[in-house]
Amino acid sequence: MAAFALNSLWLGPVLAGLVALFLPRRMLLGWLTLQGFAQALLWLYLCIEYRGLGPSYTLEWFRLGGQPVFYALGIHPANLLLVALTILIGHAALFYAFLYVARIRAFVALVYMTIGFAQGVFLAKDVLLFFVFYEASLVPAFLLIYGWGGLGRRAAAVKFALFTLGGSVLLLIGLLWAFVEGGQGGFWEGWRAEPLAWGPWWLMTLGLAVKLPLVPLHSWLGEAHVEADTAISMLLAGILLKLGGYGLLYWVWFQGYTLSLLVWGALSLGYAAAVATGQIDLKRMVAFTSIGHMALVAIGAGAGSPQGTEGAYYQLFTHGLISAGLFAWVGLIEKRYGSRSLRYLVGLLWANPRMQGATVLLFFGAIGVPGMALFISEMLIIWGTGEGAGWAWALAPAASLPLTGVYFLRAYRELAKPTEAIPGPQELLSLPAQEAVIWLLIGLSLLAGLYPKPFLALLAYVGA
Amino acid sequence: MWGLDQLWPELFLLGGAALALWKRSSVPLFVLLYGLSVAAQPVTASRLFVLSPEAKFFLLLVAISTALAWLVHPLPLTAAWASLLQVGAYGLLVRSTHLAFTWGLMESAALAGYFFVIAASESPQRWAAALRYFIWNVLGTGLLFLGLAVRLVEGHTLGGYPLAAGGPLADALLSWGWAVKVGFIPWHFWLIGVYRVLPLAWAAWYAVVPKGALLLNFLVLLPSLGEGVQPGFLYVLAGVSLLGGYAAAWRAQGLPEMLFWASFSQVGYMGLILAPGAQENGWNFWLVYGAASFLSFLYVERPWRGRLGDAVGLLLLSNLAGLPPVLGFWVKLALFESAFRYLGVWVKVFLIGAALLATIAGFAVYGRLLWRLWQAPPTEVVLGRRLLYAFGAGGLLVLGLGGLRGL
C-alpha cells in the first residue's frame, strides 16, 4: 500500500491532468475536488504509516558508470510538509483560476503535471531521480507562463526557461563530478553519507540558487511573476521555488558552517528588500518579497546548525502559504480594479474596508509578526544562525523583519490613505472562490503560527 | 580471415542500383534489406572489419533514414546510384579496422558525395557547393594520406584491432584529416554549402550519416590511439564546434538553417568521449541524436501543428536539447559521465566547460526554434508523416523512461 501511495502521489496528478484534457467542462470541478481529496488522503495515509524511518519504495532503474541508479521514493521528515504544501497550493491555484482562466482543460493538465513532477522532486530518494523530476517540472511550468498571462508572458517564459535550464546544467555537472570523483558512494543512500567536495558543492549550489532564487540569479523571477497569470504566480512562489530550496537543503550536504552561503543569503536579502521598497507595482513588490524570504532559507542552510536547518525547512512551508496568499490577493485587486499600481490604488482600503482584514493579515504574515507562521520559521533561522555561526551573524536574518516591514507598511500607508477619489469600479465584483482561497491560506498561516507544534513535529529530527 | 564473406548484404545495394534502371522506387526497399541483413549477421571481428552491436544499430539507422529521405524526396537515377554508393561506403567505414581500408572508403564516399550533390540538387548554387565539397575533401584526403605515410615510415602498421598508437606527427595528421572530413568548425564551410543546396530530407541525411560514420569509425580505431597520443587537436576543435555551432544557430534566419548549425555543436559533444574506454557512450549518443535529428529536420520542413502535433515537436526538440525524460537526456548524461571519468584534468576543465556552456546555449537555440515553429501558420501534413513524427517522438519518450536501460 505504501508503494502505491508513494507512486500515486506523483503519477496520480500527471494522469489526472491527462484525463482532464478529455473531460467536459462541467465535470472538471468535480474532478479537481476528487483529486484534491484523493491526494490529501494519500498524504494522510503516509503520515500515519510514517514511524521514524518512513515508508519507501525502491527499484533498480539502470546502471550508470557501473553504479546503480534507483527509482527510489520515500517519505521522511524533510519532505512531509512540502508534499502537503504542493497538494494544497496546487489545488488552491486551480480553484482560484477555475472561473476565469481561458483554455481551462489545458491549464488544468499543465498545473497537474507541475504538481506531479514537484511531488517527484520531494519524494525522490535517488539524487539522479531528483534531477529528472526537477527538470521535468520545468516543461509544464514553461508552458503555463508561456500560455497564460500578460503581453510579455512569452519573453518571460523564455527567460524563465533559460535561467532554470542553465541552473540545471550546473546542477547536473556538479552531481556527476561528485559522483565520479568526489567520493559520493553512488546516487542513492551513499550520496548523503559523505559531505560534498568543494567543487561539486559550488556547482550544485549555483544551479539550485537559480531556482531559489538568490541575487544575482533571480532576474527571471520578477518578470515571470509580473507577466504570468495570478494562479501561476501562486504555483511559482508556493511550489516551484521550493524545489530549489529543498534541493539545497536535502541533497547539497553541509558539513558544519558554510559562511559563503550565509553571506550570499544576507546580500540577497538586503538587495531584495531595497528593490522591493522602490516598487509601485504590487505584484513585483511581492515577487521581491519572495526573493528576500527565500534568501532566509539560504541563510538557515548556511548556518549549519540543527535549528537553522529546521527553520529553513519550515520557512519553505510557511513562505509557501503566505506568498501564495499574497499573490492571490494582488490578483484579486487587479481583477477588481484593473491595476496593480500603488499610484492608482491610493485609498483602496479606505474606500473598501471589507478588504482591510485580509490585507492586514497578509502583510503581517509577510513581515513575520508574532502569531503568523513566518515568525516561527524566521525565529528558528535567527536562532540557528546564532548557534551555528555566532550571534553577530544572526543580525542578518533578524534584519529581515524590519526590512520587510518598511515596504509593506509603506504599501499599506498608500492603500489605506484617506482620499476622495475612490479607485476602480464603484460596484465590487463578487469573487467568492478567490476570496475563499485567500482566507484559507491566511487561516493556515495563522494556525501554523499560533500552534506550530504539529507542524514542527513533522519536521522532527530534520536538522539533526 | 579478411572478413570478405561478411559482405554479402552489400549485394542488395548492387541489386538496388541495377533495378533502379527500370524501377527507381525499389531503391528504398533494397536499402532496407541491406540494413536488416547486416543487423542479422553475428557479431564478429576480422582483419578488416569489426561488426559490433552498435555498428548494426547504426547501419539500421542509415538504412531507415536513407529510405525515409527517398520517400520524402525521390532522386534521379545518377543521384540514386551515388546515394547507394555512399550508403555502401559508409556502411563499411563504420566497421573498418584497417587505416588503408578506411582511407579508401572515405574517398569512395567523398567522390560519390560530389556527384550526389550535383545530381540531387536543383539549386543554381550546386556546382559551387560541390566544388567546395571536393576541394575540402581533397585537403582532408591529403592529410590522411600523409598521416598514413608517416605512420608507415615510423614503422607502425595500418591494420590490426585494436590499432597500435602512431607517432605524434602521424596521429596529428590523421586527426586533422578526420576533422576536415567530419566538418568540425572552422573546417565546416564546405558542409554548410552542401546543406543549403540539397533537398531538406537529404541535407538531414548528410547531417546524420556521413558524420556519424566518420566519428564512429574514429571510435573503433581510438583505443590504442589514446594510449600513445591524446587527440588534443580534436579536443580543441570539439570545444570550438560546441560553442560556434550554437552561436551561429542563434543568428540563423531559417528554421532548417538553425538545425544545420546546431548539428555542428552536436558533433562537438563527441569530443567528450574521445578517450579510451568511453566509446560505447559515443555510439549511443550518435544513434539517438541521429534518429532525433533526422526526424526534427523533417518536422521543421513540414511542422505538424495542433495540441498533439506541438507536443510531438516539443519532444523531438527536447531530445536534441537533452531534456529529461527523453532518451536524448540520458545519452548526453552518459557523455558527461564518461568525460569526468576518462579525460585528463585540463581537457576535462576545457571540454566540460565548453559543453556546459553549449548545453545552456542549446536550450536557447532549440527553444527559439520551437517558438518560431509555434508562430508559423499551420501547414498540411499527411497522416503517414504525422505517424512517423508521433512514433519517433513517442519512442524516444518511452525509451527515455527506462533511463539508459532503454538502450
Tab-separated table of C-alpha atoms in Angstrom, chain A residues 21 60-66 69 105-106 128 131-132 135-136 138-139 142-143 146 154 158 161-162 165-170 172-174 176-177 179-181 203, chain B residues 250 307 314 318 322-325 329-330 332-334 336-337 340-341 343 348 352 355-357 359-361 363-365 367 370-371 374-375 400-405:
chain	number	residue	atom	x	y	z
A	21	LEU	CA	-7.802	17.141	-21.209
A	60	GLU	CA	16.861	-0.519	-9.592
A	61	TRP	CA	16.322	1.600	-12.687
A	62	PHE	CA	19.531	1.238	-14.707
A	63	ARG	CA	23.285	1.498	-14.249
A	64	LEU	CA	25.494	4.476	-14.994
A	65	GLY	CA	29.250	4.122	-14.847
A	66	GLY	CA	28.846	0.786	-13.105
A	69	VAL	CA	20.569	4.363	-10.383
A	105	ARG	CA	-8.534	21.869	-19.758
A	106	ALA	CA	-5.011	22.552	-20.937
A	128	LEU	CA	19.531	11.443	-10.211
A	131	PHE	CA	17.223	15.756	-11.019
A	132	VAL	CA	14.946	14.124	-13.577
A	135	GLU	CA	13.977	19.121	-14.957
A	136	ALA	CA	10.637	17.641	-15.933
A	138	LEU	CA	10.263	22.975	-15.988
A	139	VAL	CA	8.324	21.942	-19.068
A	142	PHE	CA	7.299	26.978	-19.012
A	143	LEU	CA	4.138	26.223	-20.955
A	146	TYR	CA	4.041	30.978	-21.984
A	154	ARG	CA	6.311	34.711	-23.828
A	158	VAL	CA	11.781	32.062	-22.375
A	161	ALA	CA	13.397	28.503	-19.159
A	162	LEU	CA	16.885	29.727	-19.983
A	165	LEU	CA	17.830	25.223	-17.573
A	166	GLY	CA	21.204	26.910	-17.162
A	167	GLY	CA	20.989	26.239	-13.447
A	168	SER	CA	20.069	22.641	-14.164
A	169	VAL	CA	23.173	22.145	-16.266
A	170	LEU	CA	25.350	23.395	-13.414
A	172	LEU	CA	23.988	18.143	-13.289
A	173	ILE	CA	27.691	18.751	-13.818
A	174	GLY	CA	28.194	19.159	-10.075
A	176	LEU	CA	28.349	13.977	-11.934
A	177	TRP	CA	31.556	15.462	-10.635
A	179	PHE	CA	29.686	11.004	-8.264
A	180	VAL	CA	32.776	10.274	-10.367
A	181	GLU	CA	35.486	11.977	-8.359
A	203	LEU	CA	28.287	23.922	-8.841
B	250	TRP	CA	21.173	31.551	-32.756
B	307	ARG	CA	-2.185	20.202	-29.462
B	314	LEU	CA	8.416	19.656	-28.221
B	318	SER	CA	13.726	18.307	-26.149
B	322	GLY	CA	18.925	16.918	-23.853
B	323	LEU	CA	15.976	17.409	-21.515
B	324	PRO	CA	14.707	14.570	-19.334
B	325	PRO	CA	12.925	12.268	-19.511
B	329	PHE	CA	18.985	13.429	-21.950
B	330	TRP	CA	20.348	10.082	-20.832
B	332	LYS	CA	24.117	13.186	-23.065
B	333	LEU	CA	24.356	12.471	-19.353
B	334	ALA	CA	26.418	9.391	-20.143
B	336	PHE	CA	29.390	13.858	-19.384
B	337	GLU	CA	29.898	10.922	-17.051
B	340	PHE	CA	34.562	13.037	-15.948
B	341	ARG	CA	35.828	9.505	-15.769
B	343	LEU	CA	39.535	12.634	-19.800
B	348	LYS	CA	38.170	17.913	-18.677
B	352	ILE	CA	33.269	20.019	-19.914
B	355	ALA	CA	29.950	21.523	-23.219
B	356	LEU	CA	28.269	23.100	-20.214
B	357	LEU	CA	28.038	26.485	-21.950
B	359	THR	CA	24.189	22.910	-23.393
B	360	ILE	CA	22.798	26.160	-21.997
B	361	ALA	CA	23.124	27.743	-25.444
B	363	PHE	CA	18.394	25.237	-24.682
B	364	ALA	CA	18.201	28.771	-26.034
B	365	VAL	CA	18.596	27.707	-29.661
B	367	GLY	CA	13.709	26.977	-27.508
B	370	LEU	CA	10.304	25.919	-31.136
B	371	TRP	CA	8.982	29.407	-30.551
B	374	TRP	CA	4.708	27.847	-32.973
B	375	GLN	CA	4.437	31.291	-34.559
B	400	GLY	CA	13.803	7.522	-22.052
B	401	LEU	CA	11.550	6.433	-19.214
B	402	GLY	CA	13.747	3.365	-18.916
B	403	GLY	CA	16.840	5.540	-18.434
B	404	LEU	CA	19.948	4.089	-20.064
B	405	ARG	CA	18.278	0.704	-19.913
